[in-house]
Amino acid sequence: MSFWSLVAARMGPWWALWLILITLPQIPEGQTPAKPQGFPQLTNFEDDKFQGEWFVLGLAGSIYKREHRDLLNPYIALFELTTNRHFQVTNTMTRGKHCDTWSYVLIPTTKPGQFTMENKGKCVVSGRTRAALGNLICVCPSGSGTGTDKEDVQVIETDYTKFALLLSLRTTSSQTVTRVSLLGRNWRLPHKILDRFICLTRTQNLNKNNFIFPDVTDWLPDPNIC
């Protein structure tokens, strides 16, 4: 079965999403990002094991709102190592008969698993999706940004074979935009990994309104997981 057929089979109705997110605390907006607590700092990062195809199973961010949820579909992120050990990241999303793609480069820093994003990616997106991606997750000069924003991406936790948790902080002239991503090698993940995703969003002061399309079908979080 193809990935997109699997997506269609796994995505449940939106009442299931609300059933999960309604249990999350309503944290006031405007709080600044915090250092993730309860997540040990990576002492090494094996980029050759991290490369390859990941399914983007969950997203939460400080500028995401409820009305964005129907603008974005699940998508694939392909991480490819270049000769200079940078990651070329290519994202692919289908919307009906259209295929939208956008890409960027992650440049490693001296800290294991931490990167800066080179804001010279390419976007091929259409209509309504462009409106969403340009503001939310698509980093490219042709989007709504100026192309001068600085974005840091940190792999918070990964086992390379099943899941990865990423924290992105984009600094603009007026604010810091926070995004937490849950990646999986397969479409389904153990509940404990989904719990870790929720825990990470809480450390960044994100609330239930800041989720777009996490893979929450048939899953209820434990209120005591953090």
PDB file of C-alpha atoms in Angstrom:
ATOM      1  CA  MET A   1       0.000   0.000   0.000  1.00  0.00           C
ATOM      2  CA  SER A   2       1.365   3.439  -0.890  1.00  0.00           C
ATOM      3  CA  PHE A   3       2.085   6.050   1.763  1.00  0.00           C
ATOM      4  CA  TRP A   4      -0.756   8.276   0.599  1.00  0.00           C
ATOM      5  CA  SER A   5      -3.220   5.369   0.685  1.00  0.00           C
ATOM      6  CA  LEU A   6      -2.011   4.605   4.190  1.00  0.00           C
ATOM      7  CA  VAL A   7      -2.525   8.221   5.193  1.00  0.00           C
ATOM      8  CA  ALA A   8      -6.106   8.109   3.942  1.00  0.00           C
ATOM      9  CA  ALA A   9      -6.738   4.931   5.900  1.00  0.00           C
ATOM     10  CA  ARG A  10      -5.229   6.217   9.150  1.00  0.00           C
ATOM     11  CA  MET A  11      -6.564   9.779   9.373  1.00  0.00           C
ATOM     12  CA  GLY A  12      -9.637   9.811  11.570  1.00  0.00           C
ATOM     13  CA  PRO A  13     -12.439  12.385  11.874  1.00  0.00           C
ATOM     14  CA  TRP A  14     -11.661  15.700  13.525  1.00  0.00           C
ATOM     15  CA  TRP A  15     -13.747  14.840  16.582  1.00  0.00           C
ATOM     16  CA  ALA A  16     -10.979  12.412  17.491  1.00  0.00           C
ATOM     17  CA  LEU A  17      -8.477  15.269  17.364  1.00  0.00           C
ATOM     18  CA  TRP A  18     -10.537  17.369  19.749  1.00  0.00           C
ATOM     19  CA  LEU A  19     -11.017  14.428  22.084  1.00  0.00           C
ATOM     20  CA  ILE A  20      -7.255  14.314  22.578  1.00  0.00           C
ATOM     21  CA  LEU A  21      -6.389  18.012  22.561  1.00  0.00           C
ATOM     22  CA  ILE A  22      -9.149  18.970  24.965  1.00  0.00           C
ATOM     23  CA  THR A  23      -7.168  17.282  27.747  1.00  0.00           C
ATOM     24  CA  LEU A  24      -4.159  19.546  27.247  1.00  0.00           C
ATOM     25  CA  PRO A  25      -3.668  22.558  29.532  1.00  0.00           C
ATOM     26  CA  GLN A  26      -4.611  25.990  28.216  1.00  0.00           C
ATOM     27  CA  ILE A  27      -1.320  27.843  28.585  1.00  0.00           C
ATOM     28  CA  PRO A  28      -1.504  31.610  28.049  1.00  0.00           C
ATOM     29  CA  GLU A  29      -0.130  32.842  24.746  1.00  0.00           C
ATOM     30  CA  GLY A  30       2.941  35.045  24.537  1.00  0.00           C
ATOM     31  CA  GLN A  31       5.248  33.072  26.831  1.00  0.00           C
ATOM     32  CA  THR A  32       8.796  32.670  25.579  1.00  0.00           C
ATOM     33  CA  PRO A  33      10.297  29.322  24.507  1.00  0.00           C
ATOM     34  CA  ALA A  34      11.989  27.391  27.289  1.00  0.00           C
ATOM     35  CA  LYS A  35      14.877  24.952  27.433  1.00  0.00           C
ATOM     36  CA  PRO A  36      13.360  21.455  27.111  1.00  0.00           C
ATOM     37  CA  GLN A  37      13.176  19.854  30.556  1.00  0.00           C
ATOM     38  CA  GLY A  38      13.264  16.090  30.941  1.00  0.00           C
ATOM     39  CA  PHE A  39      15.078  15.592  27.623  1.00  0.00           C
ATOM     40  CA  PRO A  40      18.794  14.736  27.947  1.00  0.00           C
ATOM     41  CA  GLN A  41      21.082  16.758  25.722  1.00  0.00           C
ATOM     42  CA  LEU A  42      22.479  14.823  22.771  1.00  0.00           C
ATOM     43  CA  THR A  43      26.158  13.987  23.234  1.00  0.00           C
ATOM     44  CA  ASN A  44      26.532  12.710  19.670  1.00  0.00           C
ATOM     45  CA  PHE A  45      24.524  12.694  16.469  1.00  0.00           C
ATOM     46  CA  GLU A  46      24.877  10.151  13.658  1.00  0.00           C
ATOM     47  CA  ASP A  47      23.810  12.027  10.540  1.00  0.00           C
ATOM     48  CA  ASP A  48      24.257   8.998   8.290  1.00  0.00           C
ATOM     49  CA  LYS A  49      21.658   7.110  10.348  1.00  0.00           C
ATOM     50  CA  PHE A  50      19.306  10.105  10.450  1.00  0.00           C
ATOM     51  CA  GLN A  51      19.213  10.638   6.695  1.00  0.00           C
ATOM     52  CA  GLY A  52      16.444   9.156   4.591  1.00  0.00           C
ATOM     53  CA  GLU A  53      12.678   9.429   4.498  1.00  0.00           C
ATOM     54  CA  TRP A  54      10.595  10.551   7.481  1.00  0.00           C
ATOM     55  CA  PHE A  55       6.825  10.906   7.784  1.00  0.00           C
ATOM     56  CA  VAL A  56       5.786  14.162   9.474  1.00  0.00           C
ATOM     57  CA  LEU A  57       3.243  12.829  11.985  1.00  0.00           C
ATOM     58  CA  GLY A  58       2.741  15.799  14.277  1.00  0.00           C
ATOM     59  CA  LEU A  59       3.240  19.564  14.293  1.00  0.00           C
ATOM     60  CA  ALA A  60       2.745  22.173  16.982  1.00  0.00           C
ATOM     61  CA  GLY A  61       3.819  25.789  16.788  1.00  0.00           C
ATOM     62  CA  SER A  62       3.429  29.179  18.407  1.00  0.00           C
ATOM     63  CA  ILE A  63       1.842  30.747  15.300  1.00  0.00           C
ATOM     64  CA  TYR A  64      -0.432  27.825  14.444  1.00  0.00           C
ATOM     65  CA  LYS A  65      -4.147  28.387  14.941  1.00  0.00           C
ATOM     66  CA  ARG A  66      -7.275  26.262  14.684  1.00  0.00           C
ATOM     67  CA  GLU A  67      -8.128  27.614  11.250  1.00  0.00           C
ATOM     68  CA  HIS A  68      -4.833  26.279   9.845  1.00  0.00           C
ATOM     69  CA  ARG A  69      -5.769  22.648  10.471  1.00  0.00           C
ATOM     70  CA  ASP A  70      -7.616  22.123   7.207  1.00  0.00           C
ATOM     71  CA  LEU A  71      -4.904  23.827   5.138  1.00  0.00           C
ATOM     72  CA  LEU A  72      -2.182  21.246   5.639  1.00  0.00           C
ATOM     73  CA  ASN A  73      -2.050  17.564   4.814  1.00  0.00           C
ATOM     74  CA  PRO A  74       0.462  15.015   6.160  1.00  0.00           C
ATOM     75  CA  TYR A  75       3.697  15.022   4.206  1.00  0.00           C
ATOM     76  CA  ILE A  76       7.070  13.343   3.718  1.00  0.00           C
ATOM     77  CA  ALA A  77      10.420  14.928   4.598  1.00  0.00           C
ATOM     78  CA  LEU A  78      13.468  13.495   2.813  1.00  0.00           C
ATOM     79  CA  PHE A  79      16.843  14.226   4.485  1.00  0.00           C
ATOM     80  CA  GLU A  80      19.785  13.778   2.113  1.00  0.00           C
ATOM     81  CA  LEU A  81      23.411  14.277   3.148  1.00  0.00           C
ATOM     82  CA  THR A  82      25.514  16.367   0.785  1.00  0.00           C
ATOM     83  CA  THR A  83      29.238  16.022   0.243  1.00  0.00           C
ATOM     84  CA  ASN A  84      29.925  18.691   2.879  1.00  0.00           C
ATOM     85  CA  ARG A  85      27.700  16.896   5.437  1.00  0.00           C
ATOM     86  CA  HIS A  86      24.835  19.353   5.155  1.00  0.00           C
ATOM     87  CA  PHE A  87      21.269  18.071   4.982  1.00  0.00           C
ATOM     88  CA  GLN A  88      19.245  18.838   1.871  1.00  0.00           C
ATOM     89  CA  VAL A  89      15.657  18.528   3.092  1.00  0.00           C
ATOM     90  CA  THR A  90      12.882  18.065   0.527  1.00  0.00           C
ATOM     91  CA  ASN A  91       9.252  18.030   1.669  1.00  0.00           C
ATOM     92  CA  THR A  92       6.414  16.600  -0.421  1.00  0.00           C
ATOM     93  CA  MET A  93       2.698  17.028   0.232  1.00  0.00           C
ATOM     94  CA  THR A  94      -0.277  16.033  -1.903  1.00  0.00           C
ATOM     95  CA  ARG A  95      -3.472  18.078  -2.053  1.00  0.00           C
ATOM     96  CA  GLY A  96      -5.974  16.351  -4.313  1.00  0.00           C
ATOM     97  CA  LYS A  97      -4.296  16.034  -7.714  1.00  0.00           C
ATOM     98  CA  HIS A  98      -1.585  18.559  -6.849  1.00  0.00           C
ATOM     99  CA  CYS A  99       1.846  17.783  -5.444  1.00  0.00           C
ATOM    100  CA  ASP A 100       3.422  20.575  -3.420  1.00  0.00           C
ATOM    101  CA  THR A 101       7.128  20.563  -2.574  1.00  0.00           C
ATOM    102  CA  TRP A 102       9.495  22.837  -0.678  1.00  0.00           C
ATOM    103  CA  SER A 103      13.120  22.394   0.305  1.00  0.00           C
ATOM    104  CA  TYR A 104      15.889  23.926   2.374  1.00  0.00           C
ATOM    105  CA  VAL A 105      19.390  23.151   3.657  1.00  0.00           C
ATOM    106  CA  LEU A 106      20.340  22.392   7.257  1.00  0.00           C
ATOM    107  CA  ILE A 107      23.906  23.358   8.185  1.00  0.00           C
ATOM    108  CA  PRO A 108      25.355  21.586  11.255  1.00  0.00           C
ATOM    109  CA  THR A 109      26.717  23.614  14.156  1.00  0.00           C
ATOM    110  CA  THR A 110      29.300  22.538  16.726  1.00  0.00           C
ATOM    111  CA  LYS A 111      26.551  21.078  18.940  1.00  0.00           C
ATOM    112  CA  PRO A 112      25.428  17.499  18.142  1.00  0.00           C
ATOM    113  CA  GLY A 113      22.104  17.424  16.317  1.00  0.00           C
ATOM    114  CA  GLN A 114      21.807  21.201  16.030  1.00  0.00           C
ATOM    115  CA  PHE A 115      21.546  23.022  12.696  1.00  0.00           C
ATOM    116  CA  THR A 116      20.960  26.413  11.183  1.00  0.00           C
ATOM    117  CA  MET A 117      18.565  26.629   8.270  1.00  0.00           C
ATOM    118  CA  GLU A 118      19.808  28.141   5.046  1.00  0.00           C
ATOM    119  CA  ASN A 119      16.938  30.278   3.820  1.00  0.00           C
ATOM    120  CA  LYS A 120      17.447  29.549   0.137  1.00  0.00           C
ATOM    121  CA  GLY A 121      14.971  26.772  -0.393  1.00  0.00           C
ATOM    122  CA  LYS A 122      12.643  26.184  -3.329  1.00  0.00           C
ATOM    123  CA  CYS A 123       8.872  26.084  -3.040  1.00  0.00           C
ATOM    124  CA  VAL A 124       6.477  24.667  -5.601  1.00  0.00           C
ATOM    125  CA  VAL A 125       3.119  25.180  -3.944  1.00  0.00           C
ATOM    126  CA  SER A 126      -0.294  26.195  -5.155  1.00  0.00           C
ATOM    127  CA  GLY A 127      -3.096  28.535  -4.148  1.00  0.00           C
ATOM    128  CA  ARG A 128      -4.438  27.851  -0.710  1.00  0.00           C
ATOM    129  CA  THR A 129      -1.451  25.737   0.297  1.00  0.00           C
ATOM    130  CA  ARG A 130       0.929  28.582  -0.545  1.00  0.00           C
ATOM    131  CA  ALA A 131      -0.978  30.830   1.854  1.00  0.00           C
ATOM    132  CA  ALA A 132      -0.460  28.302   4.633  1.00  0.00           C
ATOM    133  CA  LEU A 133       3.069  27.163   3.878  1.00  0.00           C
ATOM    134  CA  GLY A 134       4.432  30.636   3.245  1.00  0.00           C
ATOM    135  CA  ASN A 135       3.592  31.664   6.791  1.00  0.00           C
ATOM    136  CA  LEU A 136       3.862  28.415   8.704  1.00  0.00           C
ATOM    137  CA  ILE A 137       6.437  25.921   7.476  1.00  0.00           C
ATOM    138  CA  CYS A 138       7.668  26.856   4.027  1.00  0.00           C
ATOM    139  CA  VAL A 139      10.925  28.788   4.208  1.00  0.00           C
ATOM    140  CA  CYS A 140      11.719  30.380   0.884  1.00  0.00           C
ATOM    141  CA  PRO A 141      12.440  33.852  -0.525  1.00  0.00           C
ATOM    142  CA  SER A 142       9.257  33.749  -2.604  1.00  0.00           C
ATOM    143  CA  GLY A 143       7.099  33.328   0.498  1.00  0.00           C
ATOM    144  CA  SER A 144       5.750  36.002   2.767  1.00  0.00           C
ATOM    145  CA  GLY A 145       8.999  36.418   4.706  1.00  0.00           C
ATOM    146  CA  THR A 146      11.937  38.618   3.888  1.00  0.00           C
ATOM    147  CA  GLY A 147      14.406  35.758   3.500  1.00  0.00           C
ATOM    148  CA  THR A 148      16.561  37.166   6.335  1.00  0.00           C
ATOM    149  CA  ASP A 149      15.012  35.357   9.301  1.00  0.00           C
ATOM    150  CA  LYS A 150      17.323  33.078  11.274  1.00  0.00           C
ATOM    151  CA  GLU A 151      16.105  29.594  12.129  1.00  0.00           C
ATOM    152  CA  ASP A 152      17.783  27.065  14.403  1.00  0.00           C
ATOM    153  CA  VAL A 153      16.748  23.415  14.285  1.00  0.00           C
ATOM    154  CA  GLN A 154      17.602  20.985  17.075  1.00  0.00           C
ATOM    155  CA  VAL A 155      17.083  17.218  17.097  1.00  0.00           C
ATOM    156  CA  ILE A 156      15.909  16.805  20.680  1.00  0.00           C
ATOM    157  CA  GLU A 157      15.562  13.032  20.670  1.00  0.00           C
ATOM    158  CA  THR A 158      15.746  10.196  18.121  1.00  0.00           C
ATOM    159  CA  ASP A 159      16.429   6.485  17.846  1.00  0.00           C
ATOM    160  CA  TYR A 160      17.048   6.840  14.062  1.00  0.00           C
ATOM    161  CA  THR A 161      14.866   3.828  13.202  1.00  0.00           C
ATOM    162  CA  LYS A 162      11.434   4.784  14.568  1.00  0.00           C
ATOM    163  CA  PHE A 163      11.050   8.424  15.618  1.00  0.00           C
ATOM    164  CA  ALA A 164      12.597  11.868  15.948  1.00  0.00           C
ATOM    165  CA  LEU A 165      11.558  14.987  17.879  1.00  0.00           C
ATOM    166  CA  LEU A 166      12.676  18.308  16.409  1.00  0.00           C
ATOM    167  CA  LEU A 167      12.539  21.795  17.893  1.00  0.00           C
ATOM    168  CA  SER A 168      12.788  24.787  15.556  1.00  0.00           C
ATOM    169  CA  LEU A 169      13.209  28.396  16.670  1.00  0.00           C
ATOM    170  CA  ARG A 170      12.869  31.078  14.015  1.00  0.00           C
ATOM    171  CA  THR A 171      13.965  34.560  15.055  1.00  0.00           C
ATOM    172  CA  THR A 172      12.311  37.481  13.287  1.00  0.00           C
ATOM    173  CA  SER A 173      12.554  41.204  13.893  1.00  0.00           C
ATOM    174  CA  SER A 174       9.538  41.086  16.203  1.00  0.00           C
ATOM    175  CA  GLN A 175       9.280  37.603  17.731  1.00  0.00           C
ATOM    176  CA  THR A 176      10.618  34.088  18.140  1.00  0.00           C
ATOM    177  CA  VAL A 177       8.517  31.493  16.321  1.00  0.00           C
ATOM    178  CA  THR A 178       8.535  28.031  17.910  1.00  0.00           C
ATOM    179  CA  ARG A 179       7.751  24.768  16.095  1.00  0.00           C
ATOM    180  CA  VAL A 180       7.849  21.196  17.404  1.00  0.00           C
ATOM    181  CA  SER A 181       7.840  18.338  14.874  1.00  0.00           C
ATOM    182  CA  LEU A 182       7.241  14.632  15.391  1.00  0.00           C
ATOM    183  CA  LEU A 183       8.812  12.469  12.681  1.00  0.00           C
ATOM    184  CA  GLY A 184       8.398   8.747  12.176  1.00  0.00           C
ATOM    185  CA  ARG A 185       9.840   6.115   9.878  1.00  0.00           C
ATOM    186  CA  ASN A 186       6.377   4.507   9.899  1.00  0.00           C
ATOM    187  CA  TRP A 187       2.920   6.012  10.101  1.00  0.00           C
ATOM    188  CA  ARG A 188       2.115   4.589  13.535  1.00  0.00           C
ATOM    189  CA  LEU A 189       4.208   5.141  16.658  1.00  0.00           C
ATOM    190  CA  PRO A 190       4.053   3.704  20.186  1.00  0.00           C
ATOM    191  CA  HIS A 191       1.960   5.735  22.617  1.00  0.00           C
ATOM    192  CA  LYS A 192       5.028   6.547  24.711  1.00  0.00           C
ATOM    193  CA  ILE A 193       6.586   8.370  21.741  1.00  0.00           C
ATOM    194  CA  LEU A 194       3.422  10.401  21.232  1.00  0.00           C
ATOM    195  CA  ASP A 195       3.575  11.210  24.952  1.00  0.00           C
ATOM    196  CA  ARG A 196       7.126  12.510  24.501  1.00  0.00           C
ATOM    197  CA  PHE A 197       5.887  14.761  21.706  1.00  0.00           C
ATOM    198  CA  ILE A 198       3.233  16.210  24.017  1.00  0.00           C
ATOM    199  CA  CYS A 199       5.801  16.690  26.785  1.00  0.00           C
ATOM    200  CA  LEU A 200       8.093  18.600  24.441  1.00  0.00           C
ATOM    201  CA  THR A 201       5.278  20.904  23.324  1.00  0.00           C
ATOM    202  CA  ARG A 202       4.520  21.677  26.957  1.00  0.00           C
ATOM    203  CA  THR A 203       8.119  22.717  27.650  1.00  0.00           C
ATOM    204  CA  GLN A 204       7.676  25.287  24.857  1.00  0.00           C
ATOM    205  CA  ASN A 205       4.467  26.708  26.380  1.00  0.00           C
ATOM    206  CA  LEU A 206       2.310  25.482  23.488  1.00  0.00           C
ATOM    207  CA  ASN A 207      -1.358  24.753  24.084  1.00  0.00           C
ATOM    208  CA  LYS A 208      -4.126  22.732  22.430  1.00  0.00           C
ATOM    209  CA  ASN A 209      -4.838  25.500  19.913  1.00  0.00           C
ATOM    210  CA  ASN A 210      -1.259  25.300  18.590  1.00  0.00           C
ATOM    211  CA  PHE A 211      -1.594  21.832  16.997  1.00  0.00           C
ATOM    212  CA  ILE A 212      -2.278  21.354  13.292  1.00  0.00           C
ATOM    213  CA  PHE A 213      -2.399  17.663  12.378  1.00  0.00           C
ATOM    214  CA  PRO A 214      -0.715  15.409  14.918  1.00  0.00           C
ATOM    215  CA  ASP A 215      -1.311  11.685  14.395  1.00  0.00           C
ATOM    216  CA  VAL A 216      -3.768  11.323  17.242  1.00  0.00           C
ATOM    217  CA  THR A 217      -6.142   8.681  15.907  1.00  0.00           C
ATOM    218  CA  ASP A 218      -7.174   6.212  18.634  1.00  0.00           C
ATOM    219  CA  TRP A 219      -4.768   7.719  21.166  1.00  0.00           C
ATOM    220  CA  LEU A 220      -5.453   9.425  24.492  1.00  0.00           C
ATOM    221  CA  PRO A 221      -2.540  11.013  26.382  1.00  0.00           C
ATOM    222  CA  ASP A 222      -1.788  10.194  29.998  1.00  0.00           C
ATOM    223  CA  PRO A 223      -2.295  13.408  32.031  1.00  0.00           C
ATOM    224  CA  ASN A 224       0.657  12.423  34.240  1.00  0.00           C
ATOM    225  CA  ILE A 225       3.189  11.762  31.450  1.00  0.00           C
ATOM    226  CA  CYS A 226       5.228  14.874  32.260  1.00  0.00           C
TER     227      CYS A 226
END
